[in-house]
Amino acid sequence: MSYSTTDDDASGDLDVLDVQLHSIQAMAQGASVAFDLGASVIDAEDDDGFGVNAGATYYFNNMFGIGLSAEFVDVDSYEKDTLSLDASYFVAPNVEVTFSYFDTTEDYNGPEVDTDGFLIGVAGRF
């Protein structure tokens, strides 16, 4: 669980209470499934809203996995939906290279803005 707050003149006051759950379930022959679930309560100036996210990654072995995730945010007249397809590969036991394709739709008092993109990243685990 986390709580964050931002208060500045440019973007106003933003308070977020966030709960996240991450679990890994071992399967037969070295495979595993990782699950992520989350929910947020958002207070932006005088507007209240929420966010939810869910995702899962199937690891074929200790080195390679493919995942799918979704995130939805709704605060007053702002809405954002993101779907992503992810792949991860551990080039070393503690170093992961990730590749993601995502599709985001945002709507804020007007026409929807649709964004597609690719993300390449490197992460370490302890």
PDB file of C-alpha atoms in Angstrom:
ATOM      1  CA  MET A   1       0.000   0.000   0.000  1.00  0.00           C
ATOM      2  CA  SER A   2       1.263   3.487  -0.763  1.00  0.00           C
ATOM      3  CA  TYR A   3       0.098   7.059  -0.434  1.00  0.00           C
ATOM      4  CA  SER A   4       1.412   9.967  -2.477  1.00  0.00           C
ATOM      5  CA  THR A   5       0.558  13.631  -2.511  1.00  0.00           C
ATOM      6  CA  THR A   6       1.525  16.475  -4.823  1.00  0.00           C
ATOM      7  CA  ASP A   7       0.722  20.122  -4.248  1.00  0.00           C
ATOM      8  CA  ASP A   8       2.006  22.712  -6.702  1.00  0.00           C
ATOM      9  CA  ASP A   9       0.639  25.788  -8.400  1.00  0.00           C
ATOM     10  CA  ALA A  10       0.876  24.369 -11.937  1.00  0.00           C
ATOM     11  CA  SER A  11      -1.058  21.108 -11.593  1.00  0.00           C
ATOM     12  CA  GLY A  12      -2.889  21.602  -8.293  1.00  0.00           C
ATOM     13  CA  ASP A  13      -3.349  19.145  -5.454  1.00  0.00           C
ATOM     14  CA  LEU A  14      -3.255  15.404  -6.160  1.00  0.00           C
ATOM     15  CA  ASP A  15      -3.628  12.652  -3.522  1.00  0.00           C
ATOM     16  CA  VAL A  16      -3.438   8.951  -4.409  1.00  0.00           C
ATOM     17  CA  LEU A  17      -3.982   5.944  -2.132  1.00  0.00           C
ATOM     18  CA  ASP A  18      -2.763   2.843  -3.947  1.00  0.00           C
ATOM     19  CA  VAL A  19      -2.929  -0.891  -3.132  1.00  0.00           C
ATOM     20  CA  GLN A  20      -0.942  -3.367  -5.246  1.00  0.00           C
ATOM     21  CA  LEU A  21      -0.704  -7.169  -5.131  1.00  0.00           C
ATOM     22  CA  HIS A  22       2.006  -9.204  -6.864  1.00  0.00           C
ATOM     23  CA  SER A  23       2.180 -12.990  -6.748  1.00  0.00           C
ATOM     24  CA  ILE A  24       4.098 -15.711  -8.548  1.00  0.00           C
ATOM     25  CA  GLN A  25       2.728 -19.235  -8.853  1.00  0.00           C
ATOM     26  CA  ALA A  26       5.103 -22.064  -9.792  1.00  0.00           C
ATOM     27  CA  MET A  27       3.845 -24.561 -12.362  1.00  0.00           C
ATOM     28  CA  ALA A  28       5.111 -27.864 -13.762  1.00  0.00           C
ATOM     29  CA  GLN A  29       8.422 -28.236 -15.644  1.00  0.00           C
ATOM     30  CA  GLY A  30       9.947 -24.923 -14.524  1.00  0.00           C
ATOM     31  CA  ALA A  31       7.141 -22.684 -15.808  1.00  0.00           C
ATOM     32  CA  SER A  32       5.454 -20.032 -13.648  1.00  0.00           C
ATOM     33  CA  VAL A  33       2.774 -17.348 -13.779  1.00  0.00           C
ATOM     34  CA  ALA A  34       3.149 -13.879 -12.240  1.00  0.00           C
ATOM     35  CA  PHE A  35      -0.003 -11.895 -11.378  1.00  0.00           C
ATOM     36  CA  ASP A  36      -0.386  -8.179 -10.685  1.00  0.00           C
ATOM     37  CA  LEU A  37      -3.564  -6.541  -9.356  1.00  0.00           C
ATOM     38  CA  GLY A  38      -4.048  -3.000  -8.128  1.00  0.00           C
ATOM     39  CA  ALA A  39      -6.558  -0.346  -7.186  1.00  0.00           C
ATOM     40  CA  SER A  40      -6.231   3.374  -6.489  1.00  0.00           C
ATOM     41  CA  VAL A  41      -8.403   6.049  -4.947  1.00  0.00           C
ATOM     42  CA  ILE A  42      -7.576   9.417  -6.529  1.00  0.00           C
ATOM     43  CA  ASP A  43      -8.390  12.899  -5.207  1.00  0.00           C
ATOM     44  CA  ALA A  44      -7.418  15.594  -7.740  1.00  0.00           C
ATOM     45  CA  GLU A  45      -8.279  19.084  -6.434  1.00  0.00           C
ATOM     46  CA  ASP A  46     -12.095  18.885  -6.162  1.00  0.00           C
ATOM     47  CA  ASP A  47     -12.495  15.778  -8.349  1.00  0.00           C
ATOM     48  CA  ASP A  48     -12.516  12.189  -7.088  1.00  0.00           C
ATOM     49  CA  GLY A  49     -11.844   9.067  -9.087  1.00  0.00           C
ATOM     50  CA  PHE A  50     -10.270   5.644  -9.202  1.00  0.00           C
ATOM     51  CA  GLY A  51      -7.767   3.520 -11.044  1.00  0.00           C
ATOM     52  CA  VAL A  52      -7.532  -0.246 -11.491  1.00  0.00           C
ATOM     53  CA  ASN A  53      -4.900  -2.428 -13.098  1.00  0.00           C
ATOM     54  CA  ALA A  54      -4.403  -6.131 -13.741  1.00  0.00           C
ATOM     55  CA  GLY A  55      -1.841  -8.192 -15.566  1.00  0.00           C
ATOM     56  CA  ALA A  56      -0.281 -11.610 -15.870  1.00  0.00           C
ATOM     57  CA  THR A  57       2.995 -12.924 -17.256  1.00  0.00           C
ATOM     58  CA  TYR A  58       3.550 -16.549 -18.235  1.00  0.00           C
ATOM     59  CA  TYR A  59       7.183 -17.586 -17.787  1.00  0.00           C
ATOM     60  CA  PHE A  60       8.066 -20.561 -19.958  1.00  0.00           C
ATOM     61  CA  ASN A  61      11.211 -21.027 -17.845  1.00  0.00           C
ATOM     62  CA  ASN A  62      13.373 -18.918 -15.502  1.00  0.00           C
ATOM     63  CA  MET A  63      14.520 -16.750 -18.401  1.00  0.00           C
ATOM     64  CA  PHE A  64      11.634 -15.935 -20.796  1.00  0.00           C
ATOM     65  CA  GLY A  65       8.081 -14.684 -20.259  1.00  0.00           C
ATOM     66  CA  ILE A  66       5.180 -13.126 -22.178  1.00  0.00           C
ATOM     67  CA  GLY A  67       2.527 -10.999 -20.476  1.00  0.00           C
ATOM     68  CA  LEU A  68      -0.627  -8.969 -20.968  1.00  0.00           C
ATOM     69  CA  SER A  69      -1.780  -6.082 -18.771  1.00  0.00           C
ATOM     70  CA  ALA A  70      -4.532  -3.464 -18.595  1.00  0.00           C
ATOM     71  CA  GLU A  71      -4.936  -0.218 -16.664  1.00  0.00           C
ATOM     72  CA  PHE A  72      -8.001   2.020 -16.344  1.00  0.00           C
ATOM     73  CA  VAL A  73      -8.178   5.485 -14.723  1.00  0.00           C
ATOM     74  CA  ASP A  74     -11.356   7.572 -14.303  1.00  0.00           C
ATOM     75  CA  VAL A  75     -11.241  10.944 -12.526  1.00  0.00           C
ATOM     76  CA  ASP A  76     -14.231  13.231 -13.163  1.00  0.00           C
ATOM     77  CA  SER A  77     -14.000  14.128 -16.880  1.00  0.00           C
ATOM     78  CA  TYR A  78     -10.610  12.430 -17.433  1.00  0.00           C
ATOM     79  CA  GLU A  79     -10.446   8.805 -18.597  1.00  0.00           C
ATOM     80  CA  LYS A  80      -7.425   6.735 -19.594  1.00  0.00           C
ATOM     81  CA  ASP A  81      -7.275   3.096 -20.751  1.00  0.00           C
ATOM     82  CA  THR A  82      -4.028   1.277 -21.495  1.00  0.00           C
ATOM     83  CA  LEU A  83      -3.484  -2.252 -22.808  1.00  0.00           C
ATOM     84  CA  SER A  84      -0.002  -3.687 -23.210  1.00  0.00           C
ATOM     85  CA  LEU A  85       1.673  -6.834 -24.460  1.00  0.00           C
ATOM     86  CA  ASP A  86       5.029  -7.517 -22.833  1.00  0.00           C
ATOM     87  CA  ALA A  87       7.988  -9.854 -23.292  1.00  0.00           C
ATOM     88  CA  SER A  88      10.862 -10.247 -20.860  1.00  0.00           C
ATOM     89  CA  TYR A  89      14.141 -12.105 -21.068  1.00  0.00           C
ATOM     90  CA  PHE A  90      16.728 -12.517 -18.313  1.00  0.00           C
ATOM     91  CA  VAL A  91      20.118 -12.149 -19.986  1.00  0.00           C
ATOM     92  CA  ALA A  92      21.718 -12.914 -16.601  1.00  0.00           C
ATOM     93  CA  PRO A  93      20.125 -14.239 -13.380  1.00  0.00           C
ATOM     94  CA  ASN A  94      19.573 -10.689 -12.060  1.00  0.00           C
ATOM     95  CA  VAL A  95      19.323  -8.648 -15.297  1.00  0.00           C
ATOM     96  CA  GLU A  96      16.107  -8.487 -17.327  1.00  0.00           C
ATOM     97  CA  VAL A  97      15.537  -6.953 -20.764  1.00  0.00           C
ATOM     98  CA  THR A  98      11.898  -6.048 -21.475  1.00  0.00           C
ATOM     99  CA  PHE A  99       9.980  -5.170 -24.614  1.00  0.00           C
ATOM    100  CA  SER A 100       6.438  -3.786 -24.523  1.00  0.00           C
ATOM    101  CA  TYR A 101       3.855  -2.706 -27.065  1.00  0.00           C
ATOM    102  CA  PHE A 102       1.107  -0.508 -25.604  1.00  0.00           C
ATOM    103  CA  ASP A 103      -2.098   1.152 -26.783  1.00  0.00           C
ATOM    104  CA  THR A 104      -3.438   4.064 -24.706  1.00  0.00           C
ATOM    105  CA  THR A 105      -6.681   5.986 -25.139  1.00  0.00           C
ATOM    106  CA  GLU A 106      -7.150   9.255 -23.224  1.00  0.00           C
ATOM    107  CA  ASP A 107     -10.225  11.469 -23.073  1.00  0.00           C
ATOM    108  CA  TYR A 108     -10.348  14.816 -21.262  1.00  0.00           C
ATOM    109  CA  ASN A 109     -13.405  16.916 -22.082  1.00  0.00           C
ATOM    110  CA  GLY A 110     -13.077  16.420 -25.791  1.00  0.00           C
ATOM    111  CA  PRO A 111     -11.924  14.123 -28.525  1.00  0.00           C
ATOM    112  CA  GLU A 112     -10.179  10.892 -27.613  1.00  0.00           C
ATOM    113  CA  VAL A 113      -6.421  10.705 -28.152  1.00  0.00           C
ATOM    114  CA  ASP A 114      -5.132   7.265 -29.119  1.00  0.00           C
ATOM    115  CA  THR A 115      -1.422   6.512 -28.638  1.00  0.00           C
ATOM    116  CA  ASP A 116       0.497   3.392 -29.633  1.00  0.00           C
ATOM    117  CA  GLY A 117       4.086   2.843 -28.655  1.00  0.00           C
ATOM    118  CA  PHE A 118       6.976   0.553 -27.935  1.00  0.00           C
ATOM    119  CA  LEU A 119       9.058   0.479 -24.781  1.00  0.00           C
ATOM    120  CA  ILE A 120      12.421  -1.230 -24.354  1.00  0.00           C
ATOM    121  CA  GLY A 121      13.857  -1.444 -20.853  1.00  0.00           C
ATOM    122  CA  VAL A 122      16.426  -3.042 -18.596  1.00  0.00           C
ATOM    123  CA  ALA A 123      15.768  -4.001 -14.973  1.00  0.00           C
ATOM    124  CA  GLY A 124      17.668  -5.646 -12.146  1.00  0.00           C
ATOM    125  CA  ARG A 125      16.364  -7.873  -9.395  1.00  0.00           C
ATOM    126  CA  PHE A 126      17.836  -8.561  -5.984  1.00  0.00           C
TER     127      PHE A 126
END
